[in-house]
Short mmCIF file of N, CA and C in Angstrom, two decimals:
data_model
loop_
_atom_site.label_atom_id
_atom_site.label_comp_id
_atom_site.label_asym_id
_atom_site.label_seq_id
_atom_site.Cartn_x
_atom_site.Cartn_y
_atom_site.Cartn_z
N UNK Z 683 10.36 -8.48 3.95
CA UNK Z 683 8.92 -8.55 3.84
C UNK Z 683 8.49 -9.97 4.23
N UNK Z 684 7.29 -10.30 4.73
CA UNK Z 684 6.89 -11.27 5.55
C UNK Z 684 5.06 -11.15 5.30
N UNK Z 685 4.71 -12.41 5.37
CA UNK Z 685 2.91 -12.34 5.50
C UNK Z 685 2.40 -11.44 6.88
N UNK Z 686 1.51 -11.21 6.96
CA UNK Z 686 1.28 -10.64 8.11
C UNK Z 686 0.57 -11.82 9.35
N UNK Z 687 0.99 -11.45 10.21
CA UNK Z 687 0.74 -12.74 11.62
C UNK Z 687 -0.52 -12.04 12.60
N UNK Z 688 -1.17 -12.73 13.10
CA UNK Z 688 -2.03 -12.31 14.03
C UNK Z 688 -1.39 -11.86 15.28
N UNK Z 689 -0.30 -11.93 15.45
CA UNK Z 689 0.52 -11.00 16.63
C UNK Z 689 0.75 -9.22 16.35
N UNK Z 690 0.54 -9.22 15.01
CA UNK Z 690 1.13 -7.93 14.81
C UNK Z 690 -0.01 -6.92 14.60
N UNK Z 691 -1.46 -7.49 14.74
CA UNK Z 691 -2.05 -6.52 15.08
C UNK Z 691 -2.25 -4.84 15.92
N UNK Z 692 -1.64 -5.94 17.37
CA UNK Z 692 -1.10 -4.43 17.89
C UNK Z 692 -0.46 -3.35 17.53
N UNK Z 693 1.00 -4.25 17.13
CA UNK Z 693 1.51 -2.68 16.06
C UNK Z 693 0.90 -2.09 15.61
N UNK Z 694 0.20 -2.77 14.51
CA UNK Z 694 -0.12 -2.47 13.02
C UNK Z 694 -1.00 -1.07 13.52
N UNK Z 695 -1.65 -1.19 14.91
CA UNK Z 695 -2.61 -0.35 15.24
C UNK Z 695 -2.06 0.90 15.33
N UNK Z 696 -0.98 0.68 16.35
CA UNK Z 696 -0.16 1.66 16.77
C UNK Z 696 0.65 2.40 15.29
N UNK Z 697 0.79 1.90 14.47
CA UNK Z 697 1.57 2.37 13.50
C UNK Z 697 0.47 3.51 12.49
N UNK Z 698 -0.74 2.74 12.50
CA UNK Z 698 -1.81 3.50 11.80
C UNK Z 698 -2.76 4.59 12.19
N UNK Z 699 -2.58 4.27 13.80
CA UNK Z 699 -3.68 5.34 14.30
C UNK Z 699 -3.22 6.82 14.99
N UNK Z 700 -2.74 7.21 13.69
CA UNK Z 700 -1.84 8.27 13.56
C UNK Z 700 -2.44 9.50 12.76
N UNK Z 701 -3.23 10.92 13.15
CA UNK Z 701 -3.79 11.26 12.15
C UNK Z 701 -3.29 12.00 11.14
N UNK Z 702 -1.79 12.47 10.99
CA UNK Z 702 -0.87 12.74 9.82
C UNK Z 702 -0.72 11.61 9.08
N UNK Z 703 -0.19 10.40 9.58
CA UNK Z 703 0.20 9.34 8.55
C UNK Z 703 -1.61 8.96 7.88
N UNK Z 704 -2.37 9.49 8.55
CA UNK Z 704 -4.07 9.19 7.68
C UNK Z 704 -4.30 9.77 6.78
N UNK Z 705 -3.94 11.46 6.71
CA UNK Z 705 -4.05 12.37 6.29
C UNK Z 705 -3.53 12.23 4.73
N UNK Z 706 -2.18 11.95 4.97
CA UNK Z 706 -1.54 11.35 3.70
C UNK Z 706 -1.65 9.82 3.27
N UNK Z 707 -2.72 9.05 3.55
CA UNK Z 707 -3.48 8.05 3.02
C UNK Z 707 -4.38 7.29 2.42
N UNK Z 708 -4.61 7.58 1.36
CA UNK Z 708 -5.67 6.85 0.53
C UNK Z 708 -6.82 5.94 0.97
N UNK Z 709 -6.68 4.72 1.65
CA UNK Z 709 -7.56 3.77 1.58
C UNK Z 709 -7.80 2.93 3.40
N UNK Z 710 -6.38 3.11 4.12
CA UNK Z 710 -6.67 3.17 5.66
C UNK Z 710 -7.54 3.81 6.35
N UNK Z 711 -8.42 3.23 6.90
CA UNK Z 711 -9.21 4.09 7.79
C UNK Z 711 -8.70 4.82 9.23
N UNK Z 712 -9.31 5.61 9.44
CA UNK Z 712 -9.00 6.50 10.69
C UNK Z 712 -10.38 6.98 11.57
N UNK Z 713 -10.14 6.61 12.84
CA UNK Z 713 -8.90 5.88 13.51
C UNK Z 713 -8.87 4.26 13.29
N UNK Z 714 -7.82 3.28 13.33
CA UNK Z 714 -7.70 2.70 13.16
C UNK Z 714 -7.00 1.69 14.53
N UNK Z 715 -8.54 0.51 15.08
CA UNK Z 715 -8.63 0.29 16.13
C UNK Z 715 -7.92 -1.42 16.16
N UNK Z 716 -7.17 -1.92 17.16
CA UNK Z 716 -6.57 -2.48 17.16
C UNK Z 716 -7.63 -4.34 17.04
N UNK Z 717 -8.79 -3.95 17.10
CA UNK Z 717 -9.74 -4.88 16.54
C UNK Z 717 -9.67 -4.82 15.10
N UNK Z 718 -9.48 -3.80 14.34
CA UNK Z 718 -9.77 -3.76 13.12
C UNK Z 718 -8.43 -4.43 12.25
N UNK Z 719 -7.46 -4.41 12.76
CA UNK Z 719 -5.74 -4.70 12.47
C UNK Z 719 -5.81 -5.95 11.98
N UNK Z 720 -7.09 -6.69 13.20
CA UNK Z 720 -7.30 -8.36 13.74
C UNK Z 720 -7.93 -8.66 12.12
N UNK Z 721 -9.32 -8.13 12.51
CA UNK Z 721 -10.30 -8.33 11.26
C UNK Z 721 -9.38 -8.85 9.64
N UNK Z 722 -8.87 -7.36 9.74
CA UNK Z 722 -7.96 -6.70 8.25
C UNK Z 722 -6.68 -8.49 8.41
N UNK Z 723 -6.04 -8.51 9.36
CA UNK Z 723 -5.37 -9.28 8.75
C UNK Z 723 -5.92 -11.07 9.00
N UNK Z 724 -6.75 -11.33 9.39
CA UNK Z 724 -7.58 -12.76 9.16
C UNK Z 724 -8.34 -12.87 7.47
N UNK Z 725 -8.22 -11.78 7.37
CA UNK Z 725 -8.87 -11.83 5.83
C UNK Z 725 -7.93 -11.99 4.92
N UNK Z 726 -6.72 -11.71 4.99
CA UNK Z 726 -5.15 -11.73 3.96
C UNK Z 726 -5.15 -13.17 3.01
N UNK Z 727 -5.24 -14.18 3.76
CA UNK Z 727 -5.13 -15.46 3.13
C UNK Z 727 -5.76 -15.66 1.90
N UNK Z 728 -7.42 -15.18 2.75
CA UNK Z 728 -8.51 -16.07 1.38
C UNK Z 728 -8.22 -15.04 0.22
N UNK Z 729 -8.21 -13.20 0.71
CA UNK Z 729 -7.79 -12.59 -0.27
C UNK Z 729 -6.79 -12.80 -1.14
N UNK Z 730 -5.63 -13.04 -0.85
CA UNK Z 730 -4.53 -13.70 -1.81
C UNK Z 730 -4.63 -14.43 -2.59
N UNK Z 731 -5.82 -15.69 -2.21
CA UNK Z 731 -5.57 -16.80 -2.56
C UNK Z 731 -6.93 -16.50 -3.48
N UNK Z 732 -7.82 -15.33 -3.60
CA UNK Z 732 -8.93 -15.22 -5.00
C UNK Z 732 -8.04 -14.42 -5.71
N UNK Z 733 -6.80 -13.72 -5.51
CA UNK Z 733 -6.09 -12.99 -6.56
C UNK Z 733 -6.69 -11.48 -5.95
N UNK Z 734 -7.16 -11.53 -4.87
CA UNK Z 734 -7.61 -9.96 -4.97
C UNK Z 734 -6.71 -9.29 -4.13
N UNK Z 735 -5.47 -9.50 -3.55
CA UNK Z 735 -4.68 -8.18 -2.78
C UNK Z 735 -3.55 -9.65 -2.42
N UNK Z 736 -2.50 -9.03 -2.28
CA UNK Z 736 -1.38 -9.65 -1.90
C UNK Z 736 -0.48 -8.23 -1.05
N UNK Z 737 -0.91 -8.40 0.30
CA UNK Z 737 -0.54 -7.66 1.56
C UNK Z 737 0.61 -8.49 1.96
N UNK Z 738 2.09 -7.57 2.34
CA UNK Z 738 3.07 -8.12 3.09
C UNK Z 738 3.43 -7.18 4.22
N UNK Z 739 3.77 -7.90 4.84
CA UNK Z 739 4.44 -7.33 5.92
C UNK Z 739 5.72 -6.57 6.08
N UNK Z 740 6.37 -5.25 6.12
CA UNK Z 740 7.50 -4.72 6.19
C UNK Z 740 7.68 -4.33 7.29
N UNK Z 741 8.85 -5.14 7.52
CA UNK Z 741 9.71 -5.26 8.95
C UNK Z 741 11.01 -4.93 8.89
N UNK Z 742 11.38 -4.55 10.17
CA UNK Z 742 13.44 -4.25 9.78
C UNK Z 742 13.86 -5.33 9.84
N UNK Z 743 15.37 -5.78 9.41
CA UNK Z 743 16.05 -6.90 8.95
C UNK Z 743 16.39 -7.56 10.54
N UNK Z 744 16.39 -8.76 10.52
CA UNK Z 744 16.44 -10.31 11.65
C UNK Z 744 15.73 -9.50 12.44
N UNK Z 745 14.55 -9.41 12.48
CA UNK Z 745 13.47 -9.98 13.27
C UNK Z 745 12.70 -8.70 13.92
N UNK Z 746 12.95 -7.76 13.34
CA UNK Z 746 12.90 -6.26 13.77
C UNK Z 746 11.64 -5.86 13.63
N UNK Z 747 11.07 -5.29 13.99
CA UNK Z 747 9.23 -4.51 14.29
C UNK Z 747 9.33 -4.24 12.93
N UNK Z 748 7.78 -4.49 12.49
CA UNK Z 748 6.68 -4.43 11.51
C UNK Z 748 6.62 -2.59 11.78
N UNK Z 749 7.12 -2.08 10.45
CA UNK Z 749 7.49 -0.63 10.20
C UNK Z 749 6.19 0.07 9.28
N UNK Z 750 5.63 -1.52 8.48
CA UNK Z 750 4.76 -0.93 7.30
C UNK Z 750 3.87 -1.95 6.13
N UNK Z 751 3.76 -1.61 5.60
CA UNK Z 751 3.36 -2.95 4.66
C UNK Z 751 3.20 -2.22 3.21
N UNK Z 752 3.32 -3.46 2.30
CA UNK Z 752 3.54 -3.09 0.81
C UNK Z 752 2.21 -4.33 0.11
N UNK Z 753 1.56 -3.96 -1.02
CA UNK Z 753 0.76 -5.21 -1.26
C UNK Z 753 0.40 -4.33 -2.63
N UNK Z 754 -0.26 -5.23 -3.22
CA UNK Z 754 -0.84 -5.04 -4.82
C UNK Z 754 -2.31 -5.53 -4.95
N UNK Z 755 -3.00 -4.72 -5.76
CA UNK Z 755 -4.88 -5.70 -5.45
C UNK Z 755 -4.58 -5.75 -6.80
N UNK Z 756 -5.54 -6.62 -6.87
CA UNK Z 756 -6.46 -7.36 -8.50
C UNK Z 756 -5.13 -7.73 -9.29
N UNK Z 757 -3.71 -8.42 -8.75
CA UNK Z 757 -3.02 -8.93 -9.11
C UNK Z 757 -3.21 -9.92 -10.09
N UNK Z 758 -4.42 -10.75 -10.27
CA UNK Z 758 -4.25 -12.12 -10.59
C UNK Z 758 -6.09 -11.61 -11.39
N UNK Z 759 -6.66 -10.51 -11.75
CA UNK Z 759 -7.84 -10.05 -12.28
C UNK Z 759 -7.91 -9.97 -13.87
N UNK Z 760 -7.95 -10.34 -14.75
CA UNK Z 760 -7.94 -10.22 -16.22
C UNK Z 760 -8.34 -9.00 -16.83
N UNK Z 761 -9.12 -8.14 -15.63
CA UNK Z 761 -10.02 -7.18 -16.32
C UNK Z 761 -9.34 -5.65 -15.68
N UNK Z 762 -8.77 -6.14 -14.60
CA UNK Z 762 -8.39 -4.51 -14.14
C UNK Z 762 -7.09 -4.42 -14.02
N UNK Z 763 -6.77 -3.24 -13.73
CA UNK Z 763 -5.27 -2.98 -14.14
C UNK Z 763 -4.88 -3.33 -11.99
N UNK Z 764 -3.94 -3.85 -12.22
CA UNK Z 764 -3.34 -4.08 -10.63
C UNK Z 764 -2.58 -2.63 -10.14
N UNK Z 765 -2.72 -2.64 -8.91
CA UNK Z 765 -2.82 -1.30 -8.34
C UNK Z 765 -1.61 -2.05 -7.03
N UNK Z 766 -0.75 -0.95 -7.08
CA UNK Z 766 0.40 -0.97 -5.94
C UNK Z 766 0.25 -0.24 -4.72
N UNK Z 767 0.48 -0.37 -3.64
CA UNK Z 767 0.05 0.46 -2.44
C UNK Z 767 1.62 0.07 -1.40
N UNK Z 768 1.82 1.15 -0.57
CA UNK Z 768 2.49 0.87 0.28
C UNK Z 768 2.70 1.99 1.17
N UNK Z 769 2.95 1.58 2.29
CA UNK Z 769 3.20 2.90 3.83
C UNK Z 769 4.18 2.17 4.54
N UNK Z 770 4.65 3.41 5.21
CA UNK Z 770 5.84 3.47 6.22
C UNK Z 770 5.26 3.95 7.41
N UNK Z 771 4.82 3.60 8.62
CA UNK Z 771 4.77 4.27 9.18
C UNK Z 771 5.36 5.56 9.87
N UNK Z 772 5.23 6.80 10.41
CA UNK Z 772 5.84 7.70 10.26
C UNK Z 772 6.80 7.96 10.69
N UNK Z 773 7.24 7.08 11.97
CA UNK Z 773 8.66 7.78 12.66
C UNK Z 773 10.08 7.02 11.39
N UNK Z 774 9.41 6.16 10.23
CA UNK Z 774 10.26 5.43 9.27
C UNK Z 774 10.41 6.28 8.08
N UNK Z 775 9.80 7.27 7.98
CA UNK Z 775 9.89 8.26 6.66
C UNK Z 775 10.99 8.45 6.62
N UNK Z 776 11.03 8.95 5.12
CA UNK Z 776 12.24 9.53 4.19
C UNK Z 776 13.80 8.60 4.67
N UNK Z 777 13.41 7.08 4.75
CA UNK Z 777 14.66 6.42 4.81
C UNK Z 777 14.84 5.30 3.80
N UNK Z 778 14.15 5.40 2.79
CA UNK Z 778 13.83 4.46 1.57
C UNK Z 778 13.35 3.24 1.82
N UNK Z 779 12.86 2.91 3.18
CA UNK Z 779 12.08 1.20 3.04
C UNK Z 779 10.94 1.17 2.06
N UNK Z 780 9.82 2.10 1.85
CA UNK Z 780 9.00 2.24 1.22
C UNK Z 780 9.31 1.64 0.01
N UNK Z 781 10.84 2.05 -0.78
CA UNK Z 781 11.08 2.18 -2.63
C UNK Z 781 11.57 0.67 -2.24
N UNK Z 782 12.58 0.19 -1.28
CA UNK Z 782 12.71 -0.95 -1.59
C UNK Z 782 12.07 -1.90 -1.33
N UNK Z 783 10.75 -1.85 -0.63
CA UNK Z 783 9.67 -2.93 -0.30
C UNK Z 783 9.17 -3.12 -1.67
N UNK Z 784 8.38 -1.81 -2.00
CA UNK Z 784 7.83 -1.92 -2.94
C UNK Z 784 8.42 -2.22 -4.62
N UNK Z 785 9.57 -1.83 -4.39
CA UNK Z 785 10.61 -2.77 -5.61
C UNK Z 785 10.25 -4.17 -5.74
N UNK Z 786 10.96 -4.68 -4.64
CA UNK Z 786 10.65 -6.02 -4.42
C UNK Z 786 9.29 -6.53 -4.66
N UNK Z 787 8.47 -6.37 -4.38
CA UNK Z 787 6.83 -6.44 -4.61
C UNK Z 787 7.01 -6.78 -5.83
N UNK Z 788 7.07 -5.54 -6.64
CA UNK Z 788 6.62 -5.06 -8.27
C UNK Z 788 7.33 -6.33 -8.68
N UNK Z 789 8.65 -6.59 -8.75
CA UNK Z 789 9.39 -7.58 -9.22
C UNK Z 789 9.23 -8.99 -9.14
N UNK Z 790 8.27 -9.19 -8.10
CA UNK Z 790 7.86 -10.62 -7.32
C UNK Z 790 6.46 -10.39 -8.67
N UNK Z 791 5.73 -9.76 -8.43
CA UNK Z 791 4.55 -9.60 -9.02
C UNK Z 791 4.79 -9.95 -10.86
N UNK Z 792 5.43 -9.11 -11.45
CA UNK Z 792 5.85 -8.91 -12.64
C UNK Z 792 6.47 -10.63 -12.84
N UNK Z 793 7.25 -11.07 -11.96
CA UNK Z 793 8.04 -12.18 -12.70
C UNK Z 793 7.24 -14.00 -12.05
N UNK Z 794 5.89 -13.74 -11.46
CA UNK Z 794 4.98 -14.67 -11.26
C UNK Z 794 3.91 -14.39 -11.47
N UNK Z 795 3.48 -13.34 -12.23
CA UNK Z 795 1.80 -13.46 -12.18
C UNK Z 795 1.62 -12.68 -13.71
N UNK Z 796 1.04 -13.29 -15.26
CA UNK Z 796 0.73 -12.43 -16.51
C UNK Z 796 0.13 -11.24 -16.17
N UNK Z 797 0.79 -10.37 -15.45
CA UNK Z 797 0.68 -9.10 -15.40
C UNK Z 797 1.53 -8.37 -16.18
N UNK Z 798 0.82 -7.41 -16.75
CA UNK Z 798 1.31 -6.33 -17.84
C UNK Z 798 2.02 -4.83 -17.46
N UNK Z 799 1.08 -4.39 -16.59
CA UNK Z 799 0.88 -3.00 -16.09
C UNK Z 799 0.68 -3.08 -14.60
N UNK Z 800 1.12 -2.16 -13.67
CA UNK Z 800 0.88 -2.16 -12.40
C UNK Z 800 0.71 -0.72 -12.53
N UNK Z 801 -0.38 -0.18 -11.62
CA UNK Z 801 -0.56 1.18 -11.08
C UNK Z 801 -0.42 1.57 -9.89
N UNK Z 802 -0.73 3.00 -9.83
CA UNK Z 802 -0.37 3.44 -7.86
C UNK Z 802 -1.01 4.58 -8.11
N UNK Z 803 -1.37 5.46 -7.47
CA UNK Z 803 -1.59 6.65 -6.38
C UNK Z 803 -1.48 7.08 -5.39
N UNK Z 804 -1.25 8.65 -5.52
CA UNK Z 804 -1.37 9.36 -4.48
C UNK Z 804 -2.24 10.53 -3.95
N UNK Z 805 -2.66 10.77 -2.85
CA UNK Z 805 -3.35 12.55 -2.63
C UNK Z 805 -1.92 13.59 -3.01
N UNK Z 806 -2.55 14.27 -3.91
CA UNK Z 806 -2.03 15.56 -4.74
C UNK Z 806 -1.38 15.72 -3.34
N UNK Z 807 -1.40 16.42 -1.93
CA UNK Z 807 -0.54 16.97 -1.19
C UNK Z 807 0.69 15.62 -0.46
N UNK Z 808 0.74 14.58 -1.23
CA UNK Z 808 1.48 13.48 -0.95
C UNK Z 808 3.00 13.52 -1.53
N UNK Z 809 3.54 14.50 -1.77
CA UNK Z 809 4.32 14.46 -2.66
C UNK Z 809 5.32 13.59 -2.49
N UNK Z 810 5.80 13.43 -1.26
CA UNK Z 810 6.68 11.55 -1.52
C UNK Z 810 6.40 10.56 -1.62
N UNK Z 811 5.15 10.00 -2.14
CA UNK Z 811 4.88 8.71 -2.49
C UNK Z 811 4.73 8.98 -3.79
N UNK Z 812 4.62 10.39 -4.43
CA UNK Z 812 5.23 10.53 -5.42
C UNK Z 812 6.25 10.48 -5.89
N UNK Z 813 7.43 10.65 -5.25
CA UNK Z 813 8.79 10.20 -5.20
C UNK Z 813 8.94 8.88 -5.55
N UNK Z 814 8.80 7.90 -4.60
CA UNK Z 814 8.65 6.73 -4.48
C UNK Z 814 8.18 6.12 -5.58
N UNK Z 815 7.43 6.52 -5.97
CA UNK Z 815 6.54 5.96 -6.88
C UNK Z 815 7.99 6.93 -8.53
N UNK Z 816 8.12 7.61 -9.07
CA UNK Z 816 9.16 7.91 -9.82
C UNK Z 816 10.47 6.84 -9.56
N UNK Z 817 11.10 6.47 -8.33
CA UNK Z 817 12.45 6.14 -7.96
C UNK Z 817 11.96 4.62 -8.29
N UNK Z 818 10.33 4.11 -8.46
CA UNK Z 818 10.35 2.84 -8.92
C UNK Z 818 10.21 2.78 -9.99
N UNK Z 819 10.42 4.01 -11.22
CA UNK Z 819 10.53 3.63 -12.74
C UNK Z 819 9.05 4.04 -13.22
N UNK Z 820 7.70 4.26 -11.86
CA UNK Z 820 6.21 4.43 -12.70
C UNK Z 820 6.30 5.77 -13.43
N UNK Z 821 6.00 6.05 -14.72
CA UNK Z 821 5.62 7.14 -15.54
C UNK Z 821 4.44 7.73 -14.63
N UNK Z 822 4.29 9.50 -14.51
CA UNK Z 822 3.15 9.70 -14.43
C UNK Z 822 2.21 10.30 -15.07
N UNK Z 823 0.94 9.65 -15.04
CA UNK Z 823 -0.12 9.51 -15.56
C UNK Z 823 -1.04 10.60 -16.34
N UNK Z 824 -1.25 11.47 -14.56
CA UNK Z 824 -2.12 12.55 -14.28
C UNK Z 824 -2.82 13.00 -13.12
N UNK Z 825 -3.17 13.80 -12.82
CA UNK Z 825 -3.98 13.98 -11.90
C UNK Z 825 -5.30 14.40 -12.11
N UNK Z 826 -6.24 13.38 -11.08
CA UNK Z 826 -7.58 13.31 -11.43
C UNK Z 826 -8.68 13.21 -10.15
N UNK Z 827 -9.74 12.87 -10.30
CA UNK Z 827 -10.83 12.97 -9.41
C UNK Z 827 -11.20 12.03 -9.06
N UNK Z 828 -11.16 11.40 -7.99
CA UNK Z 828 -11.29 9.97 -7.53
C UNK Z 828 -12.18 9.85 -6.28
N UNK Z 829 -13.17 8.88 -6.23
CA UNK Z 829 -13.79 8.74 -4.83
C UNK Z 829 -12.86 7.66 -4.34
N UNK Z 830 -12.54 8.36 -3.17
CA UNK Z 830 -12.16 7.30 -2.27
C UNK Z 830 -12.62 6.90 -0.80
N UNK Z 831 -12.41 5.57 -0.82
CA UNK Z 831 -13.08 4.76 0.26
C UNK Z 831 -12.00 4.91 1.61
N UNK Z 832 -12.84 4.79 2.84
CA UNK Z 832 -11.80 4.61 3.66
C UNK Z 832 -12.48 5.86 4.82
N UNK Z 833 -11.49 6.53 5.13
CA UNK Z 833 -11.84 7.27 6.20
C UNK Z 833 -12.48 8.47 5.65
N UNK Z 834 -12.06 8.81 4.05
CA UNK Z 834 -12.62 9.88 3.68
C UNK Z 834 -13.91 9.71 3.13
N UNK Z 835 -14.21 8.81 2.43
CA UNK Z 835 -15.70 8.28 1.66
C UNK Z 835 -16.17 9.76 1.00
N UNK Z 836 -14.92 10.42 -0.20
CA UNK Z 836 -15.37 11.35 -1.00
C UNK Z 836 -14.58 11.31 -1.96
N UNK Z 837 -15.04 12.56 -3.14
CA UNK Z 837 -13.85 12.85 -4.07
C UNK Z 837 -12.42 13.48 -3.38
N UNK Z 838 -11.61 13.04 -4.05
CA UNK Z 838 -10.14 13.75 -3.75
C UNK Z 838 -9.20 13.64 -4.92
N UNK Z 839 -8.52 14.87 -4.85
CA UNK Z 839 -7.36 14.55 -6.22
C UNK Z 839 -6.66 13.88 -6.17
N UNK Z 840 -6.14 13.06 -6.91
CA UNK Z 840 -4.73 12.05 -6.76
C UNK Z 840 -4.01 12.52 -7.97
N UNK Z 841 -2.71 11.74 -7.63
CA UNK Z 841 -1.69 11.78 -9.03
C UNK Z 841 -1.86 9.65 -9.44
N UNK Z 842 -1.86 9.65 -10.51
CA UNK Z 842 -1.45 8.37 -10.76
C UNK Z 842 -0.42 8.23 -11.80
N UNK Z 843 0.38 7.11 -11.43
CA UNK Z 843 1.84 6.16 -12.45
C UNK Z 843 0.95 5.02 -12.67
N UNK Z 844 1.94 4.95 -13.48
CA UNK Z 844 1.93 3.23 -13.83
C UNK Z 844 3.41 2.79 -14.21
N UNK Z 845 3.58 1.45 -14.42
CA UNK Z 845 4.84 0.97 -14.84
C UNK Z 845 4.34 -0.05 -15.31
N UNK Z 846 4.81 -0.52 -16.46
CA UNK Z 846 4.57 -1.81 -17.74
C UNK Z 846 6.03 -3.32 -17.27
N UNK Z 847 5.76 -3.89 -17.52
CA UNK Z 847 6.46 -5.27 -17.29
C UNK Z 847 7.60 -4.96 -18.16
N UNK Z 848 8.98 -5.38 -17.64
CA UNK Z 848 10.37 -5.03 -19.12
C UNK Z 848 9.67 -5.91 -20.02
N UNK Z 849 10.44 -5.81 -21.31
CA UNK Z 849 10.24 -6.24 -21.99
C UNK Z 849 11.34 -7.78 -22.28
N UNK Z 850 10.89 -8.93 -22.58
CA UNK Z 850 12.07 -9.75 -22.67
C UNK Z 850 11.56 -10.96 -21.28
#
């Protein structure tokens, strides 16, 4: 995992403007234009740096293409519970980068920032980021009614976990 660079826009485009990998996505918009990649990642810094999203970059090992990204919002927020997110783009499915990005994340997160609780979701027909989300230890929650922002701008069902900090 790596910050994200203003070179990797292009990918990032190519990786997202996919309308299955949208379909099964929460908060990416669709389509997703290789101006917008630009926008989305010039904003990463200041966001990080108010505590509101900590976006990384997931790449294959020495030096290998940007596959996906893993990040957490309201990390560093007193008032809301921090929320986990992460994608693979699709030709990378079902090969576990997803569980171990986002391992790593949770663990980075948990052991630098008085965070208690981390959450996640998924769309009810998502069922492996439900996986993912189990193989990282989150209990689940429930499934509920959520507006979501993004390409859909409506209600949709999700499932939500959470996972609590060890103890010690």
């Amino acid at each position: 995992m790596r910050p994200f660079r203003p070179d990797d826009a292009f990918r990032l485009s190519q990786l997202l403007n996919d309308k299955i990998f949208a379909e099964n996505t929460c908060r990416i918009p669709y389509p997703y234009e290789e101006h917008t990649a630009r926008v989305w990642i010039a904003t990463q810094q200041e966001a990080f740096l108010q505590g509101d999203e900590l976006s990384l970059a997931v790449a294959l090992k020495n030096g290998g293409p940007l596959i996906g990204a893993t990040g957490v919002m309201h990390f560093n927020d007193p008032v809301k519970v921090p929320e986990l997110g992460f994608w693979i783009g699709r030709e990378y499915w079902g090969r576990g980068y997803c569980t171990e990005a986002a391992q790593a994340l949770l663990d980075y997160v948990f052991s630098a920032y008085p965070v208690t609780e981390i959450q996640a979701h998924h769309f009810v027909h998502n069922a492996a980021s439900g996986r993912v989300m189990r193989k990282l230890g989150m209990a689940y929650l429930g499934r509920f009614q959520r507006f979501i922002e993004g390409h859909l701008n409506r209600d949709a069902q999700i499932e939500v976990y959470s996972i609590r900090r060890a103890a010690g």
